[in-house]
Amino acid sequence: MTSQVSKTVLRLEAEDVRGLNDGINFKKNQEDGKCYIIYKVKDKIRACVNQCKHQGGLFIKDIEDLDGRTVRCTKHYWKLNVATMEYVNPPDSFMQDELEAVLSDTDGSLELVELNPPDPWTAEPREAQELHAGEITLTYITHACMELKAGNKRMMFDPWLIGPAFARGWWLLHEPPSDAMDRLSQADLIYISHMHSDHLSYPTLQRLSKKRPDIPIYVGDTSRPVFWYLEKSGVNLTNINVVPFGVWQNVDEHLRFMILMDGIHPEMDTCLIVEYKGHMILNTVDCTRPNNGRLPHGVDVMMSDFAGGASGFPMTFHGGKYTESWKADFIKNERKKLLNYKTQLVKSLQPKIYCPFAGYFTEAHPSDRYIKETNSKNSAADLNESIRKSCPNILTWTPVPGSVLDLALALKDPSNRRVITEPPNGTKIFKDSWDFDLYLDELKASASAEIFKYKSWIQFYYNWAGFKDYNLVIRVTETDDDFKPLKGGYDYLVDFLDLSFPAVRPKRDHAYEEVLESLSDRAAFISTRLGSFPSDCL
């Protein structure tokens, strides 16, 4: 079985993108001669190959279409509504395979991307077998960490059990079960979805490596390697397996899994399908558009993120339009959009059971109190309520640490109270302390690292990040933790149009932002991205 790959089939430069008409556009790749249809309405774009699914005919504009949404096949006059990608004549026949339309935030270009094969889980299909009680269980640990028991195998997802994520920005909301680390070290295999530190937790892996350095860990073959920082981290893990996308990985005769890429961030994000005796569990984790929007329908269990609020925008912005009321309205609208999107995604896929997870974090450090109070998030209960209203046939699960779902019982009778076993009364659910000093002393120490004595670190970092060709200038001023200018701190300009570091702002028209960066944030900002610097940048 060949691995799944992502391929750009058409690229339009910014000028061509601006020239797209509202409605239907026909485009041709001049290099290979293949034709594509782009449908544009306001700021939304959908696209597909210009080829009828019936017998491969070419589509042209439908002269009978009054709304500007339908194209007609030149062979047998089949009609496709490109606004929905549904064939309308004959009705209820096919859905057109959609391409991912990726619009660049930096240069305004547009790329049409296809995944091949689009539905790799259909290879080597297995019939669903009857399950016995206790044969497949899911135990929620915390955040995005779940333990899957399938037969006599145990698999753990994204273990973040101790310490912070994103420097000091995020801390666990839920208290993991007291035996969580023992469960992790005794697992048969671990899946880590991507490199973000609420999924790839080095404090957790450091402790794990002391107990069992050879535990099998599986990650997708992303262009930004999940474990790029492993060698510098000092964590001794010796059995990391990088596997191709869209290929079944057999664990035993009944259990297998497949890692899929994200359509929006294929270089970094992944999601997972696990199958046991023909029963599928879909874990989309943080993917924005998992597998380019093509996912298996009717899986037994689906899990996804739910909370939102991961970005520092707009809480850390002030001045201009960024009033408190504007921020509140923006956050409220973003939460609503995410909740509606997740509800519609679940409705379209019709899993038998849905569980929201990967959103149980909190900005617990006192310095982030304003962000915590301002950056309100969706709750798992709210999303599940929305799903139940839209899809009353889907069983929803709002997990707490240590709660267990028995799949066999759920499939046999979802109303059975034994389907979900809650932790014993008195079990601690929410964390109330986080050992800040234990983890932050190291970050504070790195603020005085040798590298920061040399201004060349600034240019080195921005060159490494590689963001350029954008008409933006920023001024970065180092401050103390109260955001007062730091005596002797760095104060510099970055021009992202040519990635230069001018002494004064350029005279051309340009976007401009001022960034106040505390000294501790400087250390976190750098250390979490580079870890250490090569000596030749000093």
Coordinates of C-alpha atoms in Angstrom, one line a residue:
M1 CA 0.0 0.0 0.0
T2 CA 1.5 3.4 -1.1
S3 CA 1.6 6.3 1.3
Q4 CA -0.7 9.2 1.1
V5 CA 0.8 12.4 -0.4
S6 CA -0.2 16.0 -0.7
K7 CA 0.3 17.7 -4.1
T8 CA -0.2 21.2 -5.3
V9 CA -2.0 20.9 -8.7
L10 CA -2.5 24.6 -9.5
R11 CA -1.0 27.8 -8.2
L12 CA -2.3 31.3 -8.9
E13 CA -0.3 34.4 -8.1
A14 CA -1.9 37.2 -6.1
E15 CA -2.7 39.2 -9.2
D16 CA -4.6 36.2 -10.7
V17 CA -6.4 35.7 -7.4
R18 CA -7.6 39.3 -7.4
G19 CA -8.8 38.7 -11.0
L20 CA -11.1 35.8 -10.0
N21 CA -14.8 36.6 -10.7
D22 CA -17.5 36.0 -8.1
G23 CA -19.1 32.7 -9.0
I24 CA -17.5 30.1 -11.4
N25 CA -14.0 30.4 -12.8
F26 CA -12.3 28.0 -15.2
K27 CA -8.6 27.7 -14.9
K28 CA -5.9 25.6 -16.7
N29 CA -2.5 24.5 -15.5
Q30 CA -0.3 25.5 -18.4
E31 CA 2.4 23.0 -17.5
D32 CA 0.3 19.8 -17.6
G33 CA -2.8 21.0 -19.4
K34 CA -5.2 19.9 -16.6
C35 CA -8.3 22.0 -16.0
Y36 CA -9.9 23.2 -12.8
I37 CA -13.0 24.9 -11.5
I38 CA -12.8 27.6 -8.9
Y39 CA -15.9 28.9 -7.2
K40 CA -15.6 32.2 -5.4
V41 CA -18.2 34.0 -3.3
K42 CA -17.0 36.9 -1.1
D43 CA -13.9 35.6 0.7
K44 CA -14.7 31.9 0.3
I45 CA -13.2 29.7 -2.3
R46 CA -14.0 26.1 -3.4
A47 CA -12.3 24.2 -6.1
C48 CA -12.3 20.9 -8.0
V49 CA -10.9 19.2 -11.0
N50 CA -12.8 20.0 -14.2
Q51 CA -13.8 16.4 -14.8
C52 CA -17.2 14.7 -14.6
K53 CA -17.3 11.6 -12.3
H54 CA -19.6 9.8 -14.8
Q55 CA -17.4 9.3 -17.7
G56 CA -14.7 11.9 -17.4
G57 CA -16.3 14.7 -19.5
L58 CA -15.3 18.3 -19.3
F59 CA -17.6 20.8 -17.6
I60 CA -18.7 24.1 -19.2
K61 CA -21.0 26.9 -18.0
D62 CA -24.6 25.8 -17.8
I63 CA -26.7 28.3 -19.9
E64 CA -29.8 27.2 -17.9
D65 CA -28.2 28.2 -14.6
L66 CA -29.6 31.5 -13.3
D67 CA -27.6 31.5 -10.0
G68 CA -24.1 31.1 -11.5
R69 CA -23.4 27.9 -9.5
T70 CA -23.9 25.1 -11.9
V71 CA -21.7 23.6 -14.7
R72 CA -22.7 21.1 -17.3
C73 CA -20.8 18.1 -18.6
T74 CA -20.2 18.1 -22.4
K75 CA -20.6 14.4 -22.7
H76 CA -24.0 13.4 -21.1
Y77 CA -25.1 16.8 -19.7
W78 CA -24.6 15.8 -16.1
K79 CA -24.8 19.0 -13.9
L80 CA -22.6 19.9 -10.9
N81 CA -23.4 22.6 -8.3
V82 CA -19.9 23.8 -7.5
A83 CA -21.1 25.9 -4.6
T84 CA -21.9 22.6 -2.8
M85 CA -19.9 20.1 -4.9
E86 CA -23.1 18.0 -5.4
Y87 CA -24.3 16.6 -8.7
V88 CA -27.8 18.0 -9.2
N89 CA -28.6 16.1 -12.4
P90 CA -29.0 13.2 -11.9
P91 CA -29.9 14.1 -8.3
D92 CA -28.5 12.2 -5.3
S93 CA -25.8 10.6 -7.4
F94 CA -22.3 11.7 -6.6
M95 CA -20.3 14.3 -4.6
Q96 CA -17.4 15.9 -6.5
D97 CA -14.0 15.4 -4.9
E98 CA -13.0 18.8 -3.6
L99 CA -9.5 20.3 -3.7
E100 CA -8.1 22.2 -0.8
A101 CA -7.9 25.9 -1.6
V102 CA -5.0 27.4 0.4
L103 CA -4.8 31.2 0.3
S104 CA -1.5 32.5 1.5
D105 CA -1.6 35.1 4.2
T106 CA 1.8 36.4 3.2
D107 CA 1.8 36.9 -0.6
G108 CA -1.9 36.5 -1.5
S109 CA -1.3 33.5 -3.8
L110 CA -3.7 30.6 -4.1
E111 CA -2.7 26.9 -4.2
L112 CA -5.1 24.0 -5.0
V113 CA -4.0 20.9 -3.2
E114 CA -5.1 17.3 -3.5
L115 CA -4.5 14.3 -1.3
N116 CA -3.8 11.0 -3.1
P117 CA -5.3 8.6 -2.3
P118 CA -8.2 10.6 -0.8
D119 CA -9.8 7.8 1.3
P120 CA -6.9 5.5 2.2
W121 CA -8.8 3.8 5.1
T122 CA -10.9 2.0 2.5
A123 CA -7.9 -0.2 1.5
E124 CA -8.1 -3.7 2.9
P125 CA -11.5 -3.3 4.5
R126 CA -12.6 -5.4 7.5
E127 CA -16.1 -6.4 8.5
A128 CA -17.1 -5.2 12.0
Q129 CA -17.2 -8.1 14.4
E130 CA -19.3 -8.4 17.6
L131 CA -17.5 -7.0 20.7
H132 CA -17.6 -8.2 24.2
A133 CA -18.0 -5.9 27.2
G134 CA -14.7 -4.4 28.2
E135 CA -13.0 -5.4 24.9
I136 CA -12.6 -1.8 23.7
T137 CA -12.5 1.0 26.3
L138 CA -11.5 4.6 26.2
T139 CA -10.3 6.2 29.4
Y140 CA -9.9 10.0 29.5
I141 CA -6.7 11.1 31.2
T142 CA -6.5 14.9 30.7
H143 CA -6.6 17.5 27.8
A144 CA -5.8 15.5 24.6
C145 CA -4.6 12.4 26.4
M146 CA -6.8 9.3 26.1
E147 CA -6.0 5.7 26.8
L148 CA -7.4 3.2 24.3
K149 CA -7.6 -0.4 25.4
A150 CA -8.3 -2.8 22.4
G151 CA -8.2 -6.4 23.2
N152 CA -4.9 -6.9 25.1
K153 CA -3.2 -3.8 23.8
R154 CA -3.1 -0.3 25.3
M155 CA -2.5 2.8 23.2
M156 CA -2.0 6.4 24.6
F157 CA -2.7 9.6 22.7
D158 CA -0.8 12.9 23.2
P159 CA 0.4 12.5 26.8
W160 CA 0.6 15.9 28.5
L161 CA 0.5 14.9 32.2
I162 CA 2.8 17.4 34.0
G163 CA 4.3 20.9 33.5
P164 CA 3.3 23.8 31.3
A165 CA 2.8 24.1 27.6
F166 CA 3.9 27.0 25.4
A167 CA 6.5 28.2 27.9
R168 CA 4.3 29.3 30.9
G169 CA 1.2 30.1 28.8
W170 CA -1.0 26.9 29.3
W171 CA -1.4 24.6 32.3
L172 CA -3.6 21.6 32.7
L173 CA -7.1 22.3 33.7
H174 CA -7.9 18.7 34.8
E175 CA -6.0 16.7 37.4
P176 CA -4.8 13.5 35.7
P177 CA -5.6 10.3 37.5
S178 CA -3.0 9.4 40.2
D179 CA -1.8 6.4 38.2
A180 CA -1.6 8.3 34.8
M181 CA 2.2 8.1 34.6
D182 CA 2.2 4.4 35.4
R183 CA -0.5 3.9 32.7
L184 CA 1.7 5.8 30.2
S185 CA 4.8 3.8 31.0
Q186 CA 2.9 0.5 30.6
A187 CA 1.3 1.3 27.3
D188 CA 2.1 -0.8 24.2
L189 CA 2.4 2.2 22.0
I190 CA 2.0 6.0 22.0
Y191 CA 0.6 8.3 19.3
I192 CA 1.8 12.0 19.3
S193 CA -0.2 14.1 16.8
H194 CA 2.1 17.1 16.4
M195 CA 4.9 19.2 17.9
H196 CA 2.9 21.7 19.9
S197 CA 3.8 21.3 23.6
D198 CA 0.3 20.5 24.8
H199 CA 0.6 17.3 22.8
L200 CA 4.4 16.8 22.7
S201 CA 5.1 17.4 26.4
Y202 CA 8.8 17.2 27.1
P203 CA 8.4 17.4 30.9
T204 CA 6.1 14.3 30.6
L205 CA 8.4 12.5 28.2
Q206 CA 11.4 13.3 30.4
R207 CA 9.8 11.4 33.2
L208 CA 8.6 8.6 30.9
S209 CA 12.1 8.1 29.5
K210 CA 13.5 7.4 32.9
K211 CA 11.0 4.6 33.3
R212 CA 10.8 3.2 29.8
P213 CA 13.0 4.8 27.2
D214 CA 12.3 2.1 24.6
I215 CA 8.5 2.6 24.6
P216 CA 7.2 2.6 20.9
I217 CA 6.1 6.1 19.9
Y218 CA 4.5 6.8 16.5
V219 CA 4.3 10.1 14.6
G220 CA 3.4 11.1 11.1
D221 CA 6.0 11.9 8.5
T222 CA 5.4 15.7 8.6
S223 CA 7.9 18.1 6.9
R224 CA 8.3 19.7 10.3
P225 CA 9.4 16.7 12.3
V226 CA 7.5 16.2 15.6
F227 CA 10.7 15.4 17.4
W228 CA 13.0 17.9 15.8
Y229 CA 14.1 19.1 19.3
L230 CA 14.7 15.7 20.8
E231 CA 18.4 15.6 20.6
K232 CA 18.8 19.0 22.2
S233 CA 16.2 18.3 24.8
G234 CA 18.2 15.6 26.6
V235 CA 15.2 13.3 26.7
N236 CA 16.3 9.7 26.0
L237 CA 13.7 8.0 23.9
T238 CA 15.0 5.3 21.6
N239 CA 12.0 3.9 19.8
I240 CA 10.4 6.7 17.8
N241 CA 8.7 5.6 14.6
V242 CA 8.0 8.0 11.8
V243 CA 5.3 6.5 9.6
P244 CA 3.9 7.5 6.1
F245 CA 0.5 9.0 5.8
G246 CA -2.5 6.9 4.8
V247 CA -0.9 3.5 5.4
W248 CA -2.4 1.0 7.9
Q249 CA 0.1 0.1 10.7
N250 CA -0.7 -3.3 12.0
V251 CA -0.3 -3.8 15.8
D252 CA -1.7 -7.3 16.0
E253 CA -4.2 -9.4 14.0
H254 CA -7.2 -7.3 15.1
L255 CA -5.7 -3.8 15.8
R256 CA -4.3 -1.4 13.3
F257 CA -4.0 2.4 13.0
M258 CA -3.5 5.0 10.2
I259 CA -2.1 8.6 10.5
L260 CA -3.5 11.2 8.2
M261 CA -2.3 14.7 7.5
D262 CA -4.2 18.0 8.0
G263 CA -5.3 19.8 4.8
I264 CA -4.5 23.3 6.1
H265 CA -1.3 22.5 8.0
P266 CA 0.0 19.3 6.3
E267 CA 3.6 20.3 7.3
M268 CA 2.8 19.9 11.0
D269 CA -0.7 18.6 12.1
T270 CA -2.0 15.0 11.9
C271 CA -5.0 13.0 12.9
L272 CA -5.6 9.3 13.5
I273 CA -7.9 6.4 12.7
V274 CA -7.7 3.3 14.9
E275 CA -9.5 0.2 13.9
Y276 CA -10.1 -2.9 16.0
K277 CA -12.1 -5.9 14.6
G278 CA -13.6 -3.5 12.0
H279 CA -14.7 -0.9 14.5
M280 CA -13.2 2.6 13.8
I281 CA -12.2 5.4 16.2
L282 CA -11.5 8.8 14.6
N283 CA -9.3 11.2 16.5
T284 CA -9.0 14.5 14.6
V285 CA -7.1 16.2 17.5
D286 CA -6.3 19.9 16.5
C287 CA -6.6 19.5 12.7
T288 CA -8.2 22.5 11.0
R289 CA -9.3 20.5 8.0
P290 CA -8.4 16.8 8.8
N291 CA -7.5 14.9 5.6
N292 CA -8.6 17.8 3.5
G293 CA -12.2 17.3 4.8
R294 CA -12.5 13.7 3.6
L295 CA -13.2 11.5 6.6
P296 CA -14.9 8.2 7.2
H297 CA -18.6 8.4 7.9
G298 CA -20.4 6.5 10.6
V299 CA -17.3 5.6 12.7
D300 CA -17.9 4.2 16.2
V301 CA -16.2 7.0 18.1
M302 CA -15.1 10.4 17.0
M303 CA -13.0 12.8 19.1
S304 CA -11.9 16.4 18.4
D305 CA -10.9 19.6 20.0
F306 CA -13.6 22.1 20.9
A307 CA -12.4 25.0 23.0
G308 CA -10.8 27.6 20.7
G309 CA -8.9 30.4 22.4
A310 CA -5.5 29.1 21.4
S311 CA -4.3 32.3 19.9
G312 CA -3.0 35.4 21.6
F313 CA -5.1 37.5 19.3
P314 CA -6.7 39.8 20.1
M315 CA -6.1 39.7 23.9
T316 CA -2.5 40.9 23.6
F317 CA -3.4 43.8 21.2
H318 CA -4.3 47.3 22.3
G319 CA -4.8 50.7 20.8
G320 CA -6.8 51.6 17.7
K321 CA -9.9 49.4 17.2
Y322 CA -8.8 47.0 19.9
T323 CA -11.1 48.2 22.7
E324 CA -12.3 45.8 25.4
S325 CA -15.8 45.7 23.8
W326 CA -14.3 44.9 20.3
K327 CA -12.3 42.1 21.8
A328 CA -15.3 40.7 23.6
D329 CA -17.4 40.7 20.5
F330 CA -14.6 39.2 18.4
I331 CA -14.0 36.4 20.8
K332 CA -17.7 35.7 21.1
N333 CA -18.1 35.4 17.4
E334 CA -15.0 33.2 17.0
R335 CA -16.4 30.9 19.7
K336 CA -19.7 30.7 18.0
K337 CA -18.2 30.0 14.6
L338 CA -16.1 27.2 16.0
L339 CA -19.0 25.6 17.9
N340 CA -21.1 25.7 14.7
Y341 CA -18.3 24.3 12.6
K342 CA -17.7 21.4 15.0
T343 CA -21.5 20.7 15.2
Q344 CA -21.8 20.6 11.4
L345 CA -18.7 18.4 11.1
V346 CA -20.1 15.9 13.5
K347 CA -23.5 16.1 11.8
S348 CA -22.0 15.4 8.4
L349 CA -19.9 12.4 9.6
Q350 CA -22.6 10.8 11.8
P351 CA -20.4 9.0 14.3
K352 CA -22.2 6.8 16.7
I353 CA -20.4 8.4 19.7
Y354 CA -18.8 11.8 19.9
C355 CA -16.3 13.1 22.6
P356 CA -14.9 16.6 22.7
F357 CA -11.4 16.7 24.2
A358 CA -8.1 18.5 23.6
G359 CA -9.3 21.8 25.1
Y360 CA -8.9 21.3 28.8
F361 CA -6.2 23.9 29.5
T362 CA -6.1 27.1 31.5
E363 CA -3.9 30.3 31.7
A364 CA -3.2 29.6 35.3
H365 CA 0.0 31.7 35.9
P366 CA -0.8 35.0 37.7
S367 CA 0.9 37.0 34.9
D368 CA -1.7 35.7 32.4
R369 CA -4.8 36.6 34.6
Y370 CA -6.0 39.2 32.0
I371 CA -5.8 36.7 29.2
K372 CA -7.6 34.1 31.3
E373 CA -10.4 36.5 32.2
T374 CA -10.7 37.9 28.6
N375 CA -10.2 34.8 26.5
S376 CA -13.4 32.9 27.1
K377 CA -13.7 29.5 25.4
N378 CA -16.3 27.0 24.4
S379 CA -17.1 24.3 26.9
A380 CA -17.4 20.6 26.0
A381 CA -20.8 20.6 27.5
D382 CA -22.0 23.4 25.3
L383 CA -20.7 21.6 22.2
N384 CA -22.3 18.4 23.1
E385 CA -25.6 20.1 23.8
S386 CA -25.4 21.7 20.3
I387 CA -24.7 18.3 18.8
R388 CA -27.6 16.6 20.6
K389 CA -30.0 19.2 19.3
S390 CA -28.8 18.7 15.8
C391 CA -28.2 15.0 15.9
P392 CA -30.2 13.4 18.7
N393 CA -29.2 9.9 17.5
I394 CA -25.5 10.5 18.4
L395 CA -24.3 9.6 21.9
T396 CA -22.2 12.4 23.4
W397 CA -19.6 12.0 26.1
T398 CA -18.3 14.9 28.2
P399 CA -15.3 13.2 29.9
V400 CA -13.7 13.8 33.3
P401 CA -10.3 12.4 34.4
G402 CA -10.6 8.7 34.9
S403 CA -14.0 8.2 33.2
V404 CA -14.3 5.2 31.0
L405 CA -16.4 4.5 27.9
D406 CA -17.1 0.9 27.0
L407 CA -17.7 0.7 23.3
A408 CA -19.4 -2.7 23.2
L409 CA -22.0 -1.6 25.8
A410 CA -22.5 1.7 23.9
L411 CA -23.1 0.0 20.6
K412 CA -25.5 -2.6 22.1
D413 CA -27.6 -0.1 24.2
P414 CA -26.5 3.6 24.4
S415 CA -29.0 4.2 27.2
N416 CA -27.3 1.6 29.4
R417 CA -25.9 3.4 32.4
R418 CA -22.9 1.1 32.4
V419 CA -21.7 2.6 29.1
I420 CA -19.7 5.3 30.9
T421 CA -18.1 4.6 34.2
E422 CA -17.4 7.8 36.2
P423 CA -14.5 8.0 38.7
P424 CA -15.2 7.4 42.3
N425 CA -16.8 10.1 44.4
G426 CA -14.3 12.4 45.8
T427 CA -11.9 12.1 42.9
K428 CA -10.2 15.4 42.2
I429 CA -11.3 16.7 38.8
F430 CA -9.8 20.2 38.5
K431 CA -6.2 21.2 39.4
D432 CA -5.8 24.0 42.0
S433 CA -1.9 24.2 42.0
W434 CA 0.7 23.9 39.3
D435 CA 4.2 24.0 40.8
F436 CA 5.1 27.2 38.8
D437 CA 8.5 27.7 40.2
L438 CA 9.6 24.1 39.5
Y439 CA 9.3 24.7 35.7
L440 CA 9.8 28.5 35.4
D441 CA 13.1 28.8 37.1
E442 CA 14.7 27.2 34.1
L443 CA 13.0 29.6 31.8
K444 CA 14.0 32.6 33.9
A445 CA 17.6 31.4 33.9
S446 CA 17.6 31.2 30.1
A447 CA 16.9 34.9 29.9
S448 CA 20.5 35.6 30.9
A449 CA 22.0 33.0 28.5
E450 CA 25.2 33.9 26.7
I451 CA 23.4 34.2 23.4
F452 CA 21.4 37.3 24.5
K453 CA 24.6 39.3 25.1
Y454 CA 25.0 39.5 21.3
K455 CA 22.6 41.4 19.2
S456 CA 23.2 39.0 16.3
W457 CA 20.7 36.6 18.0
I458 CA 17.9 38.9 16.7
Q459 CA 18.8 38.6 13.1
F460 CA 19.6 34.9 13.5
Y461 CA 16.1 34.2 14.9
Y462 CA 14.1 36.0 12.3
N463 CA 16.1 34.5 9.5
W464 CA 15.5 31.1 11.0
A465 CA 11.7 31.8 11.3
G466 CA 11.8 32.7 7.6
F467 CA 8.7 35.0 7.5
K468 CA 9.3 37.7 4.8
D469 CA 7.9 39.3 1.6
Y470 CA 5.2 41.0 3.7
N471 CA 4.7 44.8 3.9
L472 CA 4.9 44.9 7.7
V473 CA 7.3 46.7 10.0
I474 CA 7.4 45.9 13.8
R475 CA 9.2 47.6 16.6
V476 CA 10.1 45.2 19.5
T477 CA 10.9 46.7 22.9
E478 CA 12.0 44.6 25.8
T479 CA 10.3 45.2 29.1
D480 CA 10.0 43.9 32.6
D481 CA 7.0 41.7 33.6
D482 CA 5.0 44.9 34.1
F483 CA 5.7 45.9 30.5
K484 CA 7.9 48.9 31.5
P485 CA 10.8 49.5 29.2
L486 CA 13.8 47.5 30.4
K487 CA 17.0 49.4 31.1
G488 CA 19.6 48.1 28.8
G489 CA 17.0 45.9 27.0
Y490 CA 16.9 45.6 23.2
D491 CA 14.8 47.9 21.1
Y492 CA 14.8 47.2 17.4
L493 CA 12.8 47.3 14.1
V494 CA 12.1 44.4 11.7
D495 CA 11.0 45.1 8.1
F496 CA 9.4 41.9 6.8
L497 CA 9.3 43.1 3.3
D498 CA 13.0 42.3 2.8
L499 CA 13.7 40.9 6.3
S500 CA 16.0 43.8 7.2
F501 CA 16.6 45.5 10.5
P502 CA 16.5 49.3 9.8
A503 CA 17.5 52.0 12.3
V504 CA 14.3 54.0 11.4
R505 CA 11.0 53.2 9.8
P506 CA 11.0 53.1 6.0
K507 CA 9.3 56.0 4.2
R508 CA 7.0 53.8 2.0
D509 CA 3.5 53.1 3.1
H510 CA 3.4 50.0 5.4
A511 CA 1.6 48.3 8.2
Y512 CA 3.2 48.9 11.6
E513 CA 2.9 47.3 15.0
E514 CA 4.7 47.8 18.3
V515 CA 5.5 44.7 20.3
L516 CA 6.3 44.8 24.1
E517 CA 8.2 41.7 25.0
S518 CA 9.0 41.0 28.6
L519 CA 12.4 39.6 29.5
S520 CA 11.0 36.3 30.6
D521 CA 8.9 36.1 27.4
R522 CA 12.1 36.7 25.4
A523 CA 13.7 33.6 26.9
A524 CA 10.5 31.5 26.5
F525 CA 10.0 32.9 23.0
I526 CA 13.5 31.7 21.9
S527 CA 14.1 28.6 24.0
T528 CA 10.8 26.9 23.0
R529 CA 11.6 27.4 19.3
L530 CA 15.4 26.9 19.0
G531 CA 16.4 25.3 22.3
S532 CA 20.1 26.3 21.7
F533 CA 22.0 28.3 19.2
P534 CA 24.9 27.3 17.1
S535 CA 28.2 29.0 18.2
D536 CA 28.7 30.7 14.8
C537 CA 25.8 33.1 15.5
L538 CA 27.6 34.6 18.5

